[in-house]
PDB file of C-alpha atoms in Angstrom:
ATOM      1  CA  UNK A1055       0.000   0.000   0.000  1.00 68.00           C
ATOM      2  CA  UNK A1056       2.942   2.089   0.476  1.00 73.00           C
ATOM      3  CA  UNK A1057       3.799   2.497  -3.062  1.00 84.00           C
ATOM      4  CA  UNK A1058      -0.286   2.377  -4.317  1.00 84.00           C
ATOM      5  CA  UNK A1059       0.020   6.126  -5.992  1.00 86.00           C
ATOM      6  CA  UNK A1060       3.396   5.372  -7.814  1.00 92.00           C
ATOM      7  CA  UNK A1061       1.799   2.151  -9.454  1.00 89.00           C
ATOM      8  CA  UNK A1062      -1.587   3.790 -10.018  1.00 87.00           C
ATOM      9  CA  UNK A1063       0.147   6.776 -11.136  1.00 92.00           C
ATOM     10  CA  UNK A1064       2.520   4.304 -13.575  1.00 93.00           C
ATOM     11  CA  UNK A1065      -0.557   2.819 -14.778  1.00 89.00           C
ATOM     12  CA  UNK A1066      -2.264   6.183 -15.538  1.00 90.00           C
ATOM     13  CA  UNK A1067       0.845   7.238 -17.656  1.00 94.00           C
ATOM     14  CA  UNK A1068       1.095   4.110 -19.532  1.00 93.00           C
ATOM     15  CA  UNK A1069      -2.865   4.439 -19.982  1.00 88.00           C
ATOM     16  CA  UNK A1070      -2.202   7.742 -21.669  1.00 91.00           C
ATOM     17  CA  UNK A1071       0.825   7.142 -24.061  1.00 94.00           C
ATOM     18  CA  UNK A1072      -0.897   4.205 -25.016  1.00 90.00           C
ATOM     19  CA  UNK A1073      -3.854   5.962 -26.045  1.00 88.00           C
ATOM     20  CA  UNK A1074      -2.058   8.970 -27.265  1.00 91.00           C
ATOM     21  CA  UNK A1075       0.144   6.327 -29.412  1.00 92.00           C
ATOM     22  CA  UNK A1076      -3.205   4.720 -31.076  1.00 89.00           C
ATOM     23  CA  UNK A1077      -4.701   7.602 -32.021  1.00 88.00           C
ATOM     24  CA  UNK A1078      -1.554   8.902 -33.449  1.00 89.00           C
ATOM     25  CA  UNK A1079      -1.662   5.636 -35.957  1.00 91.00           C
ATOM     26  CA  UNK A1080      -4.871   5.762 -36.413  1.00 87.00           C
ATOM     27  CA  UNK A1081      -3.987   9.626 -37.803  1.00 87.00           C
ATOM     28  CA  UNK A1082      -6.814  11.352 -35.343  1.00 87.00           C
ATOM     29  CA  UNK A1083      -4.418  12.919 -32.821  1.00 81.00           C
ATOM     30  CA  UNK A1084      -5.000  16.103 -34.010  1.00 82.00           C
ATOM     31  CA  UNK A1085      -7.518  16.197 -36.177  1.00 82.00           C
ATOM     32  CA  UNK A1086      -9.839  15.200 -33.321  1.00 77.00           C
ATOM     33  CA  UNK A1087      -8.551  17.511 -30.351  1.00 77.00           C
ATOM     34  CA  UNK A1088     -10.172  15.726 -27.885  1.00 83.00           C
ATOM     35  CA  UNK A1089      -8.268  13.220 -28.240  1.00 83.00           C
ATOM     36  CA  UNK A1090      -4.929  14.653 -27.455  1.00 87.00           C
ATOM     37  CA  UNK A1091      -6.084  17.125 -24.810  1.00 90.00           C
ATOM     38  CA  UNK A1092      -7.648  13.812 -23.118  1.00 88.00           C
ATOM     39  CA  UNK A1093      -4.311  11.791 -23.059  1.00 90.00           C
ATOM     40  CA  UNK A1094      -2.256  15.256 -21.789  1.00 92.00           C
ATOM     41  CA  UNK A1095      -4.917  15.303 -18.982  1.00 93.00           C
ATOM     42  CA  UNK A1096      -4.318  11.581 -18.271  1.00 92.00           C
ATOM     43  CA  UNK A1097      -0.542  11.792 -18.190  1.00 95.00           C
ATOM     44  CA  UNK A1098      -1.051  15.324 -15.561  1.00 95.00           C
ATOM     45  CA  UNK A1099      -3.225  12.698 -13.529  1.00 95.00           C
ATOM     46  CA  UNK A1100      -0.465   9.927 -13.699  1.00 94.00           C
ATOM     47  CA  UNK A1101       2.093  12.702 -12.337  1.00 96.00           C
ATOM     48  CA  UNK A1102      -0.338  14.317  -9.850  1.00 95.00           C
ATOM     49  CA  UNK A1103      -0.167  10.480  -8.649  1.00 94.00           C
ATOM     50  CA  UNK A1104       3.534  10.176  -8.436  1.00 95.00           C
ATOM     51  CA  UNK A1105       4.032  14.031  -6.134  1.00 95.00           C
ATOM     52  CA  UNK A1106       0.876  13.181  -3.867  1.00 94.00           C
ATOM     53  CA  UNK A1107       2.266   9.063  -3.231  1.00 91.00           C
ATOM     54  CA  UNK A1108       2.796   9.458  -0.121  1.00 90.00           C
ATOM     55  CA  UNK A1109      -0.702  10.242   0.850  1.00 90.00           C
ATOM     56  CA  UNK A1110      -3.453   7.456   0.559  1.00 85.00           C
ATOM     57  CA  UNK A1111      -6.376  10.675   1.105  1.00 87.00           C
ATOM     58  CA  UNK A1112      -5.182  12.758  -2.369  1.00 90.00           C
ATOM     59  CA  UNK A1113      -3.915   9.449  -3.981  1.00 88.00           C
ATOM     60  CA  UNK A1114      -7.509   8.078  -3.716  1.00 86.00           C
ATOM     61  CA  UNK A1115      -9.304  11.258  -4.291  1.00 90.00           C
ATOM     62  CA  UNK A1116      -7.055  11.326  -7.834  1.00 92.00           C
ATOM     63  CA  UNK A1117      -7.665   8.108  -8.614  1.00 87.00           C
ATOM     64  CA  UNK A1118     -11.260   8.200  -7.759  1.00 88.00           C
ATOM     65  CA  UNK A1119     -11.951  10.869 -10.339  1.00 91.00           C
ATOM     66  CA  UNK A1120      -9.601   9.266 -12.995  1.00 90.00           C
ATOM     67  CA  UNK A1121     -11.236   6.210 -12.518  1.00 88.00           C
ATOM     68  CA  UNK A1122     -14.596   7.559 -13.022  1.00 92.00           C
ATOM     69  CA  UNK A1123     -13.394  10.113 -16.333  1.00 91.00           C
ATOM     70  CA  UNK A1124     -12.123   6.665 -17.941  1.00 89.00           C
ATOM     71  CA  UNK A1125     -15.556   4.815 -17.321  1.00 90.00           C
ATOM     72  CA  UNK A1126     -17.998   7.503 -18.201  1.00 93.00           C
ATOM     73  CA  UNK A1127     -16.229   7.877 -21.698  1.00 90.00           C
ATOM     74  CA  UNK A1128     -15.899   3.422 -21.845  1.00 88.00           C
ATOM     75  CA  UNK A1129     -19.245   3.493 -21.084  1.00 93.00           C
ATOM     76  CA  UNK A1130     -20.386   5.877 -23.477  1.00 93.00           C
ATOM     77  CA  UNK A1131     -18.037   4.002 -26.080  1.00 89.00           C
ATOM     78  CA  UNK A1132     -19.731   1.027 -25.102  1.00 90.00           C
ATOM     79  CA  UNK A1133     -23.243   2.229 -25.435  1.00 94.00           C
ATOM     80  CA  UNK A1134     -22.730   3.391 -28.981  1.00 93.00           C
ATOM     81  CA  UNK A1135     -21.600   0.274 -29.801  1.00 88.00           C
ATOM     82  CA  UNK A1136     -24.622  -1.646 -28.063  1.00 88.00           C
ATOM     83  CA  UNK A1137     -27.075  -1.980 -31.078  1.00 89.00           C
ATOM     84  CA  UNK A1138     -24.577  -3.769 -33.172  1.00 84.00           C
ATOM     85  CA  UNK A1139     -23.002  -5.725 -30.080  1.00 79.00           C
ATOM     86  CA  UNK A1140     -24.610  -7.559 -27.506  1.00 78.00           C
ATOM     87  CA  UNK A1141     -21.517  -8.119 -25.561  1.00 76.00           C
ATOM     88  CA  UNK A1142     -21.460  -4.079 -24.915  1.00 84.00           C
ATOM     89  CA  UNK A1143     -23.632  -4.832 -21.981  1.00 89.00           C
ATOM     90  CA  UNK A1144     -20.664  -6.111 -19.899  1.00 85.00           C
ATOM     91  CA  UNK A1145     -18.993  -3.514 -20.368  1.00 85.00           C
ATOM     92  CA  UNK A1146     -21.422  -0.940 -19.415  1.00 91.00           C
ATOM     93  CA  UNK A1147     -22.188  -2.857 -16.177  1.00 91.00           C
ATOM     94  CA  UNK A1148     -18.427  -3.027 -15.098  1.00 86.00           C
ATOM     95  CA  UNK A1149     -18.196   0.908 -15.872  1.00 90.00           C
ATOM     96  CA  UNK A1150     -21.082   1.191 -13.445  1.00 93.00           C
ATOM     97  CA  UNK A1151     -19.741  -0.858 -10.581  1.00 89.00           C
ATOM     98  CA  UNK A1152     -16.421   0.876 -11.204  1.00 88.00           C
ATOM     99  CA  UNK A1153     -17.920   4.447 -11.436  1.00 91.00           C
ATOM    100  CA  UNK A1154     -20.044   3.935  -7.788  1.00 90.00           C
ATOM    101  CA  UNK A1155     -16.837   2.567  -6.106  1.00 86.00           C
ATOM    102  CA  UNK A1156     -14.886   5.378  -7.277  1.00 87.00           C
ATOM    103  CA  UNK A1157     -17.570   7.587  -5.657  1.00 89.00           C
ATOM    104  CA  UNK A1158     -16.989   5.258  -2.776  1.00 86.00           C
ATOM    105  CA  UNK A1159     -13.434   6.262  -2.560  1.00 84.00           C
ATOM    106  CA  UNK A1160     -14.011   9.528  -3.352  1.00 88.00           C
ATOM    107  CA  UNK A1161     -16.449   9.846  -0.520  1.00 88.00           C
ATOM    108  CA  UNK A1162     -14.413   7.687   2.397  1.00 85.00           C
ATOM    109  CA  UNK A1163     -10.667   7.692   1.340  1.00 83.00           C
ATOM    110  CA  UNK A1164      -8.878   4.909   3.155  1.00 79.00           C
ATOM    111  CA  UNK A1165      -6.395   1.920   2.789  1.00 79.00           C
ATOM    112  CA  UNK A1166      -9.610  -0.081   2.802  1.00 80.00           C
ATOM    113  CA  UNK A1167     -11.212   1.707  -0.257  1.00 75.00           C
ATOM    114  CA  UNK A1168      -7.681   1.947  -1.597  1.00 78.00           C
ATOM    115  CA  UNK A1169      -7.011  -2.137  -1.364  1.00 80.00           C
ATOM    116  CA  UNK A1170     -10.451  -2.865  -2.500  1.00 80.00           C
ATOM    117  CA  UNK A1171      -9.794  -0.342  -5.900  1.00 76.00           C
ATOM    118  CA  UNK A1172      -6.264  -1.646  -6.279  1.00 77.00           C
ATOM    119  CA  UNK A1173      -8.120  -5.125  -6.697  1.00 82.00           C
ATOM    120  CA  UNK A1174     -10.623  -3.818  -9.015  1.00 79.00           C
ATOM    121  CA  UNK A1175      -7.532  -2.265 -11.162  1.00 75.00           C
ATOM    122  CA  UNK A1176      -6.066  -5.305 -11.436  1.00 78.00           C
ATOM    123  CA  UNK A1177      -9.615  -7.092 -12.316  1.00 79.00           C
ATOM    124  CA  UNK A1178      -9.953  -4.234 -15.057  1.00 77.00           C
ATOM    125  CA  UNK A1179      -6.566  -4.673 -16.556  1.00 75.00           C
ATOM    126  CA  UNK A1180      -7.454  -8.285 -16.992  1.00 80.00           C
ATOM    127  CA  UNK A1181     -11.169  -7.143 -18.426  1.00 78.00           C
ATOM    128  CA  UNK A1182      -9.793  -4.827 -20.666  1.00 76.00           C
ATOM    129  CA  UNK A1183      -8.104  -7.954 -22.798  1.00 78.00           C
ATOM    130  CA  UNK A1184     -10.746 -10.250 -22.540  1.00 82.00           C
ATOM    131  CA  UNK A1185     -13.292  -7.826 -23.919  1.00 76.00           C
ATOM    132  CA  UNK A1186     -10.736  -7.006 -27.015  1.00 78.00           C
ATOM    133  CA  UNK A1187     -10.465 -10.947 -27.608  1.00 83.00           C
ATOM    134  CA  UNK A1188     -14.414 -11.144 -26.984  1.00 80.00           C
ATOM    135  CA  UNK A1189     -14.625  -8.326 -29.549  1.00 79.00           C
ATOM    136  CA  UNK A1190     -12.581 -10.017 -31.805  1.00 83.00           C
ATOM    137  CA  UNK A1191     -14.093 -13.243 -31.528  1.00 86.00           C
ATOM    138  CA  UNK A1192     -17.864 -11.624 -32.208  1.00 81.00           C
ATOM    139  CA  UNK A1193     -16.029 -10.007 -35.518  1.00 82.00           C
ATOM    140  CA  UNK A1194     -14.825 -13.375 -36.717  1.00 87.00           C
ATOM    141  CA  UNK A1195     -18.479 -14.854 -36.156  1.00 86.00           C
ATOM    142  CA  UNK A1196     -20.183 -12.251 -37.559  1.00 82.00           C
ATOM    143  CA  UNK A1197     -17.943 -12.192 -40.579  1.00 86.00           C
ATOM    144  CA  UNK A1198     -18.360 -15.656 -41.071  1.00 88.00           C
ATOM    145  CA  UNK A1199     -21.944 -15.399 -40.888  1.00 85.00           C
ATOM    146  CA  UNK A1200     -22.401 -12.959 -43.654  1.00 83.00           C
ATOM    147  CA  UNK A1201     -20.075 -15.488 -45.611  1.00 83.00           C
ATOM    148  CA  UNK A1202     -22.671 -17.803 -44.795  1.00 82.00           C
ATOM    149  CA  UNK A1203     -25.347 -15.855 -45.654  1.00 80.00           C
ATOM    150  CA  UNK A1204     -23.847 -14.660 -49.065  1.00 79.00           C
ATOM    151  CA  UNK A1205     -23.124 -17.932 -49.748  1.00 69.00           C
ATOM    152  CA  UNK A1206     -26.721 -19.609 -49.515  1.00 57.00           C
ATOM    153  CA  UNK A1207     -27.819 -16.779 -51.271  1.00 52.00           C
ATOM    154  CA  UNK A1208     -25.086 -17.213 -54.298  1.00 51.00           C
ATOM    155  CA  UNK A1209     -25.942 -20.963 -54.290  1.00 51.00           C
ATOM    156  CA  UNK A1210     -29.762 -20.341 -54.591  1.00 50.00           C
ATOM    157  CA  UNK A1211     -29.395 -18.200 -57.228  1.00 50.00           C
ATOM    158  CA  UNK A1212     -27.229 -20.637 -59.385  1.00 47.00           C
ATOM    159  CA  UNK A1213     -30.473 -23.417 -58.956  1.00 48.00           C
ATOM    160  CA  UNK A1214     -32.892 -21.052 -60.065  1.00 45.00           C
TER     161      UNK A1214
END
């Protein structure tokens, strides 16, 4: 617990290159501003972290509101994505559960809060890669169904 804001704060850099990094390959760094002022926020949060380490109060007050800036724009990511993907629903419900303990920790800072979050984090980190594969995995399904699909239609139309 000692060393909680320097990992959190580690995390919440990495976080932000790694977005910044995407959306520089993707070529929407700067023509979508939001996007860069949104990882230069992150990585301010990430240092914030590192100079306020020593105290569990500010480290879980910062982390509380990261925490709940990353979810409300996941969720809202995830809820555009809903009619077209089932799966979105997981999502959305672990941004919820995240969002009201980060209100939790916002509310009562403690170790307990703290432990309980740092727990979560490492539950999320975990989440994060199985909803890519589970994203992936609906694409390939999907993709193969239309195959399907364009194939029964392709053969019916030789018959005729």
């Amino acid at each position: 617990m000692p060393y909680v804001g320097i990992l959190v704060g580690a995390i919440v850099c990495l976080y932000a290159v790694e977005e910044l990094v995407v959306y520089a390959v993707k070529k929407i760094l700067f023509s979508e501003a939001y996007h860069l002022f949104d990882g230069i926020a992150q990585l301010l949060i990430g240092i914030i972290l590192f100079i306020v380490s020593s105290d569990i109060i500010k480290v879980c007050l910062v982390w509380g509101v990261w925490s709940i800036l990353r979810e409300s724009k996941e969720m809202a990511e995830a809820i555009k994505k809903l009619p077209t993907k089932k799966s979105e629903i997981i999502d959305i419900i672990e941004s919820v559960v995240i969002i009201a303990l980060s209100f939790l920790m916002i509310l009562e800072p403690n170790d307990d809060h703290a432990y309980l979050h740092m727990i979560l984090l490492g539950v999320e980190l975990v989440l994060v890669v199985l909803f890519y594969y589970i994203e992936v995995l609906e694409g390939k399904i999907a993709k193969r169904k239309s195959e399907e699909d364009n194939g029964a239609d392709d053969s019916g139309s030789l018959t005729l």
